[in-house]
Amino acid sequence: MGSIMDELVRPTENAALADGATNVLIQSWCPLRIVGHLGLVLDGTTYTVVRGALTDSPVRPDCYAL
């Protein structure tokens, strides 16, 4: 999980994990979502994605989550 707004990891591709990992930018689901590096851990949209992935539920991002 990453963000195109990340102010610490540049270029964004440097955040990608290899071999078996699914690398996703939050803006691929919610293009207008503004969230930076540290904000990802507090972001509601990120939470809904991670929760879905960890519980084997369908990943349904909530672009309006706080």
PDB file of C-alpha atoms in Angstrom:
ATOM      1  CA  MET A   1       0.000   0.000   0.000  1.00  0.00           C
ATOM      2  CA  GLY A   2       1.449   3.296  -1.039  1.00  0.00           C
ATOM      3  CA  SER A   3       0.485   6.772  -2.132  1.00  0.00           C
ATOM      4  CA  ILE A   4       1.475   9.011  -5.014  1.00  0.00           C
ATOM      5  CA  MET A   5       1.455  11.799  -2.420  1.00  0.00           C
ATOM      6  CA  ASP A   6       4.229  10.134  -0.369  1.00  0.00           C
ATOM      7  CA  GLU A   7       6.642  12.854   0.669  1.00  0.00           C
ATOM      8  CA  LEU A   8       9.358  10.477   1.924  1.00  0.00           C
ATOM      9  CA  VAL A   9       9.596   7.642  -0.607  1.00  0.00           C
ATOM     10  CA  ARG A  10      10.532   8.987  -4.044  1.00  0.00           C
ATOM     11  CA  PRO A  11      10.106   7.809  -6.725  1.00  0.00           C
ATOM     12  CA  THR A  12       6.925   5.951  -5.779  1.00  0.00           C
ATOM     13  CA  GLU A  13       8.184   2.738  -7.417  1.00  0.00           C
ATOM     14  CA  ASN A  14      10.798   2.463  -4.640  1.00  0.00           C
ATOM     15  CA  ALA A  15       8.025   1.498  -2.210  1.00  0.00           C
ATOM     16  CA  ALA A  16       7.167  -1.656  -4.173  1.00  0.00           C
ATOM     17  CA  LEU A  17       7.805  -5.057  -2.648  1.00  0.00           C
ATOM     18  CA  ALA A  18       8.859  -7.929  -4.877  1.00  0.00           C
ATOM     19  CA  ASP A  19       7.954 -11.587  -5.388  1.00  0.00           C
ATOM     20  CA  GLY A  20       4.426 -12.409  -4.309  1.00  0.00           C
ATOM     21  CA  ALA A  21       3.448  -9.028  -2.893  1.00  0.00           C
ATOM     22  CA  THR A  22       0.570  -7.022  -4.285  1.00  0.00           C
ATOM     23  CA  ASN A  23       1.654  -3.402  -4.586  1.00  0.00           C
ATOM     24  CA  VAL A  24      -1.189  -0.904  -4.729  1.00  0.00           C
ATOM     25  CA  LEU A  25      -1.396   2.867  -4.673  1.00  0.00           C
ATOM     26  CA  ILE A  26      -4.383   4.189  -2.732  1.00  0.00           C
ATOM     27  CA  GLN A  27      -5.058   6.563  -5.637  1.00  0.00           C
ATOM     28  CA  SER A  28      -5.605   3.612  -7.997  1.00  0.00           C
ATOM     29  CA  TRP A  29      -8.949   3.149  -6.191  1.00  0.00           C
ATOM     30  CA  CYS A  30      -9.604   6.686  -5.012  1.00  0.00           C
ATOM     31  CA  PRO A  31      -7.883   9.126  -7.401  1.00  0.00           C
ATOM     32  CA  LEU A  32      -8.802  12.222  -5.393  1.00  0.00           C
ATOM     33  CA  ARG A  33      -7.627  10.787  -2.053  1.00  0.00           C
ATOM     34  CA  ILE A  34      -4.837  12.927  -0.589  1.00  0.00           C
ATOM     35  CA  VAL A  35      -2.776  10.936   1.880  1.00  0.00           C
ATOM     36  CA  GLY A  36       0.959  11.030   2.486  1.00  0.00           C
ATOM     37  CA  HIS A  37       3.523   8.650   3.948  1.00  0.00           C
ATOM     38  CA  LEU A  38       2.611   8.854   7.629  1.00  0.00           C
ATOM     39  CA  GLY A  39      -1.048   9.475   6.888  1.00  0.00           C
ATOM     40  CA  LEU A  40      -1.460   5.975   5.439  1.00  0.00           C
ATOM     41  CA  VAL A  41      -1.496   4.420   8.930  1.00  0.00           C
ATOM     42  CA  LEU A  42      -4.341   6.719  10.021  1.00  0.00           C
ATOM     43  CA  ASP A  43      -6.313   6.801   6.768  1.00  0.00           C
ATOM     44  CA  GLY A  44      -9.794   5.261   6.772  1.00  0.00           C
ATOM     45  CA  THR A  45      -9.630   4.208   3.130  1.00  0.00           C
ATOM     46  CA  THR A  46      -6.334   2.422   3.710  1.00  0.00           C
ATOM     47  CA  TYR A  47      -7.887   0.725   6.748  1.00  0.00           C
ATOM     48  CA  THR A  48     -10.827  -0.641   4.740  1.00  0.00           C
ATOM     49  CA  VAL A  49      -8.461  -2.070   2.113  1.00  0.00           C
ATOM     50  CA  VAL A  50      -6.113  -3.707   4.639  1.00  0.00           C
ATOM     51  CA  ARG A  51      -9.012  -5.067   6.723  1.00  0.00           C
ATOM     52  CA  GLY A  52     -10.544  -6.682   3.652  1.00  0.00           C
ATOM     53  CA  ALA A  53      -7.231  -8.214   2.580  1.00  0.00           C
ATOM     54  CA  LEU A  54      -6.411  -9.610   6.039  1.00  0.00           C
ATOM     55  CA  THR A  55      -9.846 -11.143   6.605  1.00  0.00           C
ATOM     56  CA  ASP A  56     -10.085 -12.786   3.174  1.00  0.00           C
ATOM     57  CA  SER A  57     -13.069 -10.552   2.469  1.00  0.00           C
ATOM     58  CA  PRO A  58     -13.554  -8.742  -0.816  1.00  0.00           C
ATOM     59  CA  VAL A  59     -11.458  -5.595  -0.915  1.00  0.00           C
ATOM     60  CA  ARG A  60     -13.931  -2.730  -1.153  1.00  0.00           C
ATOM     61  CA  PRO A  61     -12.213   0.594  -0.579  1.00  0.00           C
ATOM     62  CA  ASP A  62     -14.346   3.264   1.049  1.00  0.00           C
ATOM     63  CA  CYS A  63     -13.066   6.425  -0.625  1.00  0.00           C
ATOM     64  CA  TYR A  64     -15.005   8.581   1.843  1.00  0.00           C
ATOM     65  CA  ALA A  65     -13.800   6.897   5.050  1.00  0.00           C
ATOM     66  CA  LEU A  66     -12.250   9.149   7.648  1.00  0.00           C
TER      67      LEU A  66
END
